[in-house]
Amino acid sequence: MEYLEPFNSYIDMENWKLEPEGEGIIRKLSDMDDMYYDQEAAKESLEEDPIIYEFYTVKVPETASNLLHCISTINPGKIGDEYFMTKGHFHEVEDTAEIYLTLSGEGQMVMETPEGEASVIEMKKGSISYIPPYWAHRTVNTGDKPLVFFAVYRGDAGHDYGSIEEKSMAKIVVEEGGEVSIKDNPNY
Ligand code: S6P
Ligand code: ZN
């Protein structure tokens, strides 16, 4: 039997960097501009093309018996009145759950089932959000500093962006009169 050697990674709790850095993905607005409901605002912001979020994953074998884990940072900001957010995805292996531990910042986690049932729960420092099997998930930064969270999920879960790239998600999170407001997505 060949065993995987136990090992540590570290989160720099001041700068929220993973050490060692792992595999990083940076998403700019141009990677997901058609997901924002206000397409005119998205087009305007494309000139600047801000970095919306980045995430860094610890390298482990992507098998059912391993646990992938990563740290994601969503920058503060809005496209029109809709807050910066991740693309959102189902897992390719749909029957796999995930846990998000929020380390810093404030936000909302927008979830939905393949049938379109929606659920939105808060994220704040110390919240442990449970994403049950089958639920698509997207995170939204509603605060004025980065939203940072640590996620753990089954190694073979994978990402399925397909239907969300086509029609985004049922609920949107916008600022209305200085407050965070959850609304039906008019384009869904
Ligand atoms: C993976 C987990 C997170 C997200 C990351 C970026 O299952 O849910 O690591 O991948 O927050 O979001 P997205 O929607 O672009 O993959
Ligand atoms: Zn996931």
Short mmCIF file of N, CA, C and O in Angstrom, two decimals, residues 1-94:
data_model
loop_
_atom_site.label_atom_id
_atom_site.label_comp_id
_atom_site.label_asym_id
_atom_site.label_seq_id
_atom_site.Cartn_x
_atom_site.Cartn_y
_atom_site.Cartn_z
N MET A 1 0.85 -1.21 0.00
CA MET A 1 0.00 0.00 0.00
C MET A 1 0.88 1.25 0.00
O MET A 1 1.79 1.36 0.82
N GLU A 2 0.59 2.17 -0.92
CA GLU A 2 1.33 3.44 -0.92
C GLU A 2 0.47 4.49 -0.26
O GLU A 2 -0.64 4.78 -0.72
N TYR A 3 0.96 5.03 0.85
CA TYR A 3 0.19 6.03 1.59
C TYR A 3 0.59 7.43 1.15
O TYR A 3 1.76 7.69 0.86
N LEU A 4 -0.41 8.32 1.13
CA LEU A 4 -0.13 9.74 0.93
C LEU A 4 0.43 10.26 2.26
O LEU A 4 -0.10 9.94 3.31
N GLU A 5 1.52 11.01 2.20
CA GLU A 5 2.13 11.53 3.44
C GLU A 5 1.27 12.66 4.02
O GLU A 5 0.85 13.55 3.28
N PRO A 6 1.01 12.65 5.32
CA PRO A 6 0.31 13.78 5.95
C PRO A 6 1.11 15.07 5.75
O PRO A 6 2.34 15.04 5.71
N PHE A 7 0.42 16.18 5.66
CA PHE A 7 1.13 17.46 5.47
C PHE A 7 0.27 18.63 5.93
O PHE A 7 -0.95 18.50 6.06
N ASN A 8 0.90 19.75 6.18
CA ASN A 8 0.21 21.01 6.53
C ASN A 8 0.27 21.97 5.37
O ASN A 8 1.25 21.98 4.61
N SER A 9 -0.75 22.83 5.30
CA SER A 9 -0.64 24.09 4.56
C SER A 9 -1.00 25.17 5.57
O SER A 9 -1.51 24.85 6.64
N TYR A 10 -0.79 26.43 5.21
CA TYR A 10 -1.05 27.51 6.16
C TYR A 10 -1.82 28.63 5.48
O TYR A 10 -1.66 28.87 4.28
N ILE A 11 -2.65 29.29 6.28
CA ILE A 11 -3.28 30.52 5.81
C ILE A 11 -2.63 31.66 6.57
O ILE A 11 -2.65 31.67 7.81
N ASP A 12 -2.03 32.58 5.84
CA ASP A 12 -1.51 33.80 6.45
C ASP A 12 -2.75 34.61 6.85
O ASP A 12 -3.49 35.11 6.00
N MET A 13 -2.99 34.72 8.17
CA MET A 13 -4.24 35.30 8.67
C MET A 13 -4.28 36.81 8.56
O MET A 13 -5.27 37.43 8.94
N GLU A 14 -3.19 37.43 8.08
CA GLU A 14 -3.23 38.88 7.88
C GLU A 14 -3.51 39.24 6.43
O GLU A 14 -4.31 40.11 6.14
N ASN A 15 -2.86 38.49 5.52
CA ASN A 15 -3.02 38.81 4.09
C ASN A 15 -3.88 37.80 3.37
O ASN A 15 -4.09 37.90 2.17
N TRP A 16 -4.34 36.77 4.08
CA TRP A 16 -5.21 35.75 3.51
C TRP A 16 -4.58 35.02 2.34
O TRP A 16 -5.25 34.68 1.38
N LYS A 17 -3.28 34.80 2.42
CA LYS A 17 -2.60 34.04 1.37
C LYS A 17 -2.40 32.61 1.86
O LYS A 17 -2.11 32.38 3.03
N LEU A 18 -2.57 31.69 0.91
CA LEU A 18 -2.30 30.29 1.20
C LEU A 18 -0.79 30.04 1.05
O LEU A 18 -0.17 30.54 0.11
N GLU A 19 -0.21 29.27 1.98
CA GLU A 19 1.22 28.94 1.91
C GLU A 19 1.41 27.44 2.08
O GLU A 19 0.97 26.91 3.12
N PRO A 20 1.99 26.70 1.16
CA PRO A 20 2.38 27.19 -0.16
C PRO A 20 1.15 27.60 -0.97
O PRO A 20 0.05 27.20 -0.66
N GLU A 21 1.40 28.39 -2.02
CA GLU A 21 0.32 29.09 -2.73
C GLU A 21 -0.71 28.17 -3.37
O GLU A 21 -1.87 28.52 -3.49
N GLY A 22 -0.30 26.97 -3.80
CA GLY A 22 -1.24 26.04 -4.45
C GLY A 22 -1.56 26.48 -5.86
O GLY A 22 -0.83 27.27 -6.46
N GLU A 23 -2.70 25.96 -6.35
CA GLU A 23 -3.10 26.25 -7.73
C GLU A 23 -4.07 27.42 -7.73
O GLU A 23 -5.14 27.33 -7.14
N GLY A 24 -3.69 28.52 -8.38
CA GLY A 24 -4.52 29.72 -8.30
C GLY A 24 -5.32 29.99 -9.56
O GLY A 24 -4.85 29.73 -10.67
N ILE A 25 -6.53 30.50 -9.36
CA ILE A 25 -7.35 30.97 -10.49
C ILE A 25 -7.83 32.37 -10.15
O ILE A 25 -8.33 32.62 -9.04
N ILE A 26 -7.63 33.30 -11.10
CA ILE A 26 -8.07 34.68 -10.91
C ILE A 26 -9.17 34.94 -11.93
O ILE A 26 -8.99 34.66 -13.12
N ARG A 27 -10.32 35.45 -11.48
CA ARG A 27 -11.38 35.76 -12.44
C ARG A 27 -11.65 37.26 -12.45
O ARG A 27 -11.93 37.87 -11.42
N LYS A 28 -11.57 37.77 -13.68
CA LYS A 28 -11.88 39.18 -13.91
C LYS A 28 -13.31 39.29 -14.40
O LYS A 28 -13.92 38.29 -14.79
N LEU A 29 -13.81 40.51 -14.45
CA LEU A 29 -15.17 40.70 -14.95
C LEU A 29 -15.35 40.08 -16.34
O LEU A 29 -16.37 39.45 -16.62
N SER A 30 -14.32 40.21 -17.20
CA SER A 30 -14.46 39.70 -18.58
C SER A 30 -14.62 38.18 -18.63
O SER A 30 -15.02 37.63 -19.65
N ASP A 31 -14.32 37.48 -17.53
CA ASP A 31 -14.52 36.02 -17.49
C ASP A 31 -15.97 35.67 -17.18
O ASP A 31 -16.33 34.48 -17.22
N MET A 32 -16.78 36.67 -16.81
CA MET A 32 -18.13 36.35 -16.34
C MET A 32 -19.11 37.52 -16.51
O MET A 32 -20.11 37.60 -15.81
N ASP A 33 -18.81 38.42 -17.47
CA ASP A 33 -19.62 39.65 -17.55
C ASP A 33 -21.09 39.37 -17.88
O ASP A 33 -21.97 40.11 -17.48
N ASP A 34 -21.36 38.28 -18.62
CA ASP A 34 -22.76 38.03 -18.98
C ASP A 34 -23.59 37.45 -17.84
O ASP A 34 -24.77 37.17 -18.00
N MET A 35 -22.97 37.28 -16.65
CA MET A 35 -23.73 36.75 -15.51
C MET A 35 -24.41 37.84 -14.70
O MET A 35 -25.27 37.56 -13.88
N TYR A 36 -23.99 39.10 -14.89
CA TYR A 36 -24.63 40.19 -14.15
C TYR A 36 -25.91 40.59 -14.85
O TYR A 36 -25.96 40.63 -16.09
N TYR A 37 -26.95 40.89 -14.06
CA TYR A 37 -28.25 41.12 -14.67
C TYR A 37 -28.29 42.43 -15.46
O TYR A 37 -28.97 42.53 -16.47
N ASP A 38 -27.49 43.43 -15.01
CA ASP A 38 -27.50 44.74 -15.68
C ASP A 38 -26.38 44.74 -16.74
O ASP A 38 -25.23 45.08 -16.45
N GLN A 39 -26.74 44.36 -17.95
CA GLN A 39 -25.74 44.18 -19.00
C GLN A 39 -25.09 45.48 -19.45
O GLN A 39 -23.95 45.49 -19.88
N GLU A 40 -25.84 46.60 -19.31
CA GLU A 40 -25.24 47.89 -19.69
C GLU A 40 -24.14 48.26 -18.70
O GLU A 40 -23.05 48.69 -19.09
N ALA A 41 -24.43 48.08 -17.41
CA ALA A 41 -23.44 48.37 -16.37
C ALA A 41 -22.22 47.46 -16.55
O ALA A 41 -21.08 47.90 -16.39
N ALA A 42 -22.46 46.20 -16.90
CA ALA A 42 -21.35 45.25 -17.08
C ALA A 42 -20.46 45.73 -18.24
O ALA A 42 -19.23 45.70 -18.13
N LYS A 43 -21.10 46.18 -19.32
CA LYS A 43 -20.32 46.64 -20.48
C LYS A 43 -19.45 47.83 -20.10
O LYS A 43 -18.29 47.91 -20.46
N GLU A 44 -20.03 48.76 -19.33
CA GLU A 44 -19.26 49.94 -18.89
C GLU A 44 -18.06 49.54 -18.03
O GLU A 44 -16.95 50.03 -18.24
N SER A 45 -18.30 48.62 -17.10
CA SER A 45 -17.23 48.22 -16.17
C SER A 45 -16.15 47.41 -16.87
O SER A 45 -15.04 47.26 -16.36
N LEU A 46 -16.48 46.86 -18.04
CA LEU A 46 -15.50 46.04 -18.78
C LEU A 46 -14.27 46.84 -19.18
O LEU A 46 -13.18 46.28 -19.34
N GLU A 47 -14.44 48.16 -19.35
CA GLU A 47 -13.29 48.98 -19.71
C GLU A 47 -12.19 48.87 -18.67
O GLU A 47 -11.01 48.78 -18.99
N GLU A 48 -12.62 48.85 -17.41
CA GLU A 48 -11.67 48.71 -16.31
C GLU A 48 -11.30 47.24 -16.08
O GLU A 48 -10.22 46.92 -15.63
N ASP A 49 -12.25 46.37 -16.36
CA ASP A 49 -12.11 44.91 -16.18
C ASP A 49 -11.51 44.52 -14.83
O ASP A 49 -10.43 43.93 -14.76
N PRO A 50 -12.22 44.84 -13.73
CA PRO A 50 -11.67 44.57 -12.39
C PRO A 50 -11.52 43.08 -12.11
O PRO A 50 -12.26 42.26 -12.68
N ILE A 51 -10.58 42.75 -11.23
CA ILE A 51 -10.50 41.38 -10.69
C ILE A 51 -11.66 41.23 -9.71
O ILE A 51 -11.79 41.99 -8.75
N ILE A 52 -12.54 40.26 -9.96
CA ILE A 52 -13.69 40.05 -9.07
C ILE A 52 -13.28 39.14 -7.91
O ILE A 52 -13.59 39.41 -6.77
N TYR A 53 -12.60 38.03 -8.21
CA TYR A 53 -12.21 37.12 -7.12
C TYR A 53 -11.05 36.24 -7.55
O TYR A 53 -10.74 36.14 -8.74
N GLU A 54 -10.42 35.61 -6.56
CA GLU A 54 -9.38 34.63 -6.84
C GLU A 54 -9.48 33.50 -5.83
O GLU A 54 -9.98 33.70 -4.73
N PHE A 55 -9.06 32.31 -6.24
CA PHE A 55 -9.06 31.20 -5.28
C PHE A 55 -7.87 30.29 -5.53
O PHE A 55 -7.40 30.14 -6.65
N TYR A 56 -7.37 29.72 -4.42
CA TYR A 56 -6.13 28.94 -4.41
C TYR A 56 -6.42 27.61 -3.74
O TYR A 56 -6.93 27.56 -2.62
N THR A 57 -6.09 26.53 -4.44
CA THR A 57 -6.45 25.19 -3.98
C THR A 57 -5.19 24.40 -3.61
O THR A 57 -4.21 24.40 -4.36
N VAL A 58 -5.27 23.73 -2.46
CA VAL A 58 -4.18 22.86 -2.03
C VAL A 58 -4.20 21.62 -2.93
O VAL A 58 -5.27 21.05 -3.18
N LYS A 59 -3.03 21.23 -3.42
CA LYS A 59 -2.97 20.08 -4.34
C LYS A 59 -3.10 18.76 -3.59
O LYS A 59 -2.23 18.41 -2.80
N VAL A 60 -4.20 18.05 -3.83
CA VAL A 60 -4.32 16.66 -3.36
C VAL A 60 -4.90 15.87 -4.53
O VAL A 60 -5.47 16.46 -5.45
N PRO A 61 -4.77 14.55 -4.54
CA PRO A 61 -5.33 13.78 -5.64
C PRO A 61 -6.85 13.98 -5.74
O PRO A 61 -7.54 14.00 -4.71
N GLU A 62 -7.35 14.16 -6.95
CA GLU A 62 -8.78 14.48 -7.12
C GLU A 62 -9.60 13.20 -7.18
O GLU A 62 -10.17 12.84 -8.22
N THR A 63 -9.62 12.49 -6.06
CA THR A 63 -10.35 11.23 -5.97
C THR A 63 -11.40 11.33 -4.87
O THR A 63 -11.32 12.21 -4.01
N ALA A 64 -12.34 10.36 -4.88
CA ALA A 64 -13.44 10.39 -3.91
C ALA A 64 -12.96 10.25 -2.48
O ALA A 64 -13.64 10.67 -1.54
N SER A 65 -11.79 9.68 -2.28
CA SER A 65 -11.33 9.49 -0.91
C SER A 65 -10.50 10.65 -0.37
O SER A 65 -10.09 10.63 0.79
N ASN A 66 -10.25 11.66 -1.19
CA ASN A 66 -9.50 12.83 -0.72
C ASN A 66 -10.41 14.04 -0.59
O ASN A 66 -11.50 14.08 -1.17
N LEU A 67 -9.95 15.02 0.17
CA LEU A 67 -10.71 16.25 0.39
C LEU A 67 -9.94 17.43 -0.19
O LEU A 67 -8.87 17.79 0.33
N LEU A 68 -10.47 18.02 -1.25
CA LEU A 68 -9.86 19.24 -1.78
C LEU A 68 -10.21 20.38 -0.81
O LEU A 68 -11.27 20.37 -0.18
N HIS A 69 -9.32 21.34 -0.70
CA HIS A 69 -9.61 22.50 0.14
C HIS A 69 -8.92 23.72 -0.43
O HIS A 69 -7.85 23.62 -1.04
N CYS A 70 -9.60 24.84 -0.28
CA CYS A 70 -9.09 26.04 -0.94
C CYS A 70 -9.52 27.29 -0.19
O CYS A 70 -10.42 27.25 0.66
N ILE A 71 -8.87 28.38 -0.53
CA ILE A 71 -9.23 29.67 0.06
C ILE A 71 -9.64 30.61 -1.08
O ILE A 71 -8.94 30.70 -2.10
N SER A 72 -10.80 31.23 -0.94
CA SER A 72 -11.32 32.15 -1.96
C SER A 72 -11.42 33.55 -1.39
O SER A 72 -11.81 33.72 -0.24
N THR A 73 -11.10 34.54 -2.22
CA THR A 73 -11.21 35.95 -1.82
C THR A 73 -12.01 36.69 -2.88
O THR A 73 -11.60 36.75 -4.04
N ILE A 74 -13.15 37.24 -2.47
CA ILE A 74 -13.97 38.02 -3.39
C ILE A 74 -13.78 39.49 -3.04
O ILE A 74 -13.97 39.88 -1.88
N ASN A 75 -13.41 40.29 -4.01
CA ASN A 75 -13.18 41.72 -3.75
C ASN A 75 -14.50 42.44 -3.52
O ASN A 75 -15.54 41.99 -3.98
N PRO A 76 -14.45 43.57 -2.82
CA PRO A 76 -15.67 44.37 -2.67
C PRO A 76 -15.93 45.15 -3.96
O PRO A 76 -14.98 45.53 -4.65
N GLY A 77 -17.17 45.37 -4.28
CA GLY A 77 -17.50 46.17 -5.46
C GLY A 77 -18.84 45.78 -6.02
O GLY A 77 -19.48 44.83 -5.54
N LYS A 78 -19.29 46.54 -7.03
CA LYS A 78 -20.60 46.26 -7.65
C LYS A 78 -20.52 46.49 -9.15
O LYS A 78 -19.73 47.28 -9.63
N ILE A 79 -21.37 45.77 -9.86
CA ILE A 79 -21.62 46.03 -11.27
C ILE A 79 -23.03 46.59 -11.32
O ILE A 79 -24.00 45.85 -11.08
N GLY A 80 -23.16 47.91 -11.56
CA GLY A 80 -24.47 48.55 -11.36
C GLY A 80 -24.77 48.47 -9.88
O GLY A 80 -23.97 48.90 -9.05
N ASP A 81 -25.92 47.87 -9.53
CA ASP A 81 -26.23 47.73 -8.09
C ASP A 81 -26.05 46.30 -7.60
O ASP A 81 -26.40 45.96 -6.48
N GLU A 82 -25.49 45.43 -8.46
CA GLU A 82 -25.31 44.01 -8.08
C GLU A 82 -23.88 43.79 -7.58
O GLU A 82 -22.90 44.13 -8.24
N TYR A 83 -23.80 43.19 -6.40
CA TYR A 83 -22.49 43.01 -5.75
C TYR A 83 -21.61 42.02 -6.51
O TYR A 83 -22.11 41.09 -7.16
N PHE A 84 -20.29 42.21 -6.39
CA PHE A 84 -19.32 41.25 -6.94
C PHE A 84 -19.62 39.86 -6.38
O PHE A 84 -19.95 39.71 -5.20
N MET A 85 -19.45 38.86 -7.23
CA MET A 85 -19.83 37.48 -6.84
C MET A 85 -18.99 36.49 -7.62
O MET A 85 -18.33 36.85 -8.60
N THR A 86 -19.02 35.24 -7.19
CA THR A 86 -18.37 34.17 -7.96
C THR A 86 -19.30 33.74 -9.10
O THR A 86 -20.49 34.07 -9.09
N LYS A 87 -18.75 32.98 -10.04
CA LYS A 87 -19.59 32.48 -11.13
C LYS A 87 -20.70 31.60 -10.57
O LYS A 87 -21.86 31.74 -10.93
N GLY A 88 -20.34 30.70 -9.69
CA GLY A 88 -21.30 29.74 -9.14
C GLY A 88 -21.29 28.47 -9.97
O GLY A 88 -21.05 28.50 -11.18
N HIS A 89 -21.53 27.36 -9.31
CA HIS A 89 -21.48 26.07 -10.01
C HIS A 89 -22.25 24.99 -9.26
O HIS A 89 -22.47 25.10 -8.05
N PHE A 90 -22.65 23.97 -10.00
CA PHE A 90 -23.03 22.68 -9.43
C PHE A 90 -21.74 21.87 -9.37
O PHE A 90 -20.77 22.18 -10.07
N HIS A 91 -21.72 20.82 -8.57
CA HIS A 91 -20.61 19.88 -8.67
C HIS A 91 -20.91 18.89 -9.79
O HIS A 91 -22.06 18.52 -10.01
N GLU A 92 -19.85 18.50 -10.51
CA GLU A 92 -20.04 17.50 -11.58
C GLU A 92 -20.58 16.20 -10.99
O GLU A 92 -21.47 15.58 -11.56
N VAL A 93 -20.00 15.79 -9.87
CA VAL A 93 -20.59 14.68 -9.11
C VAL A 93 -21.61 15.36 -8.20
O VAL A 93 -21.28 15.92 -7.15
N GLU A 94 -22.88 15.35 -8.66
CA GLU A 94 -23.90 16.22 -8.04
C GLU A 94 -24.14 15.90 -6.57
O GLU A 94 -24.48 16.78 -5.79
#
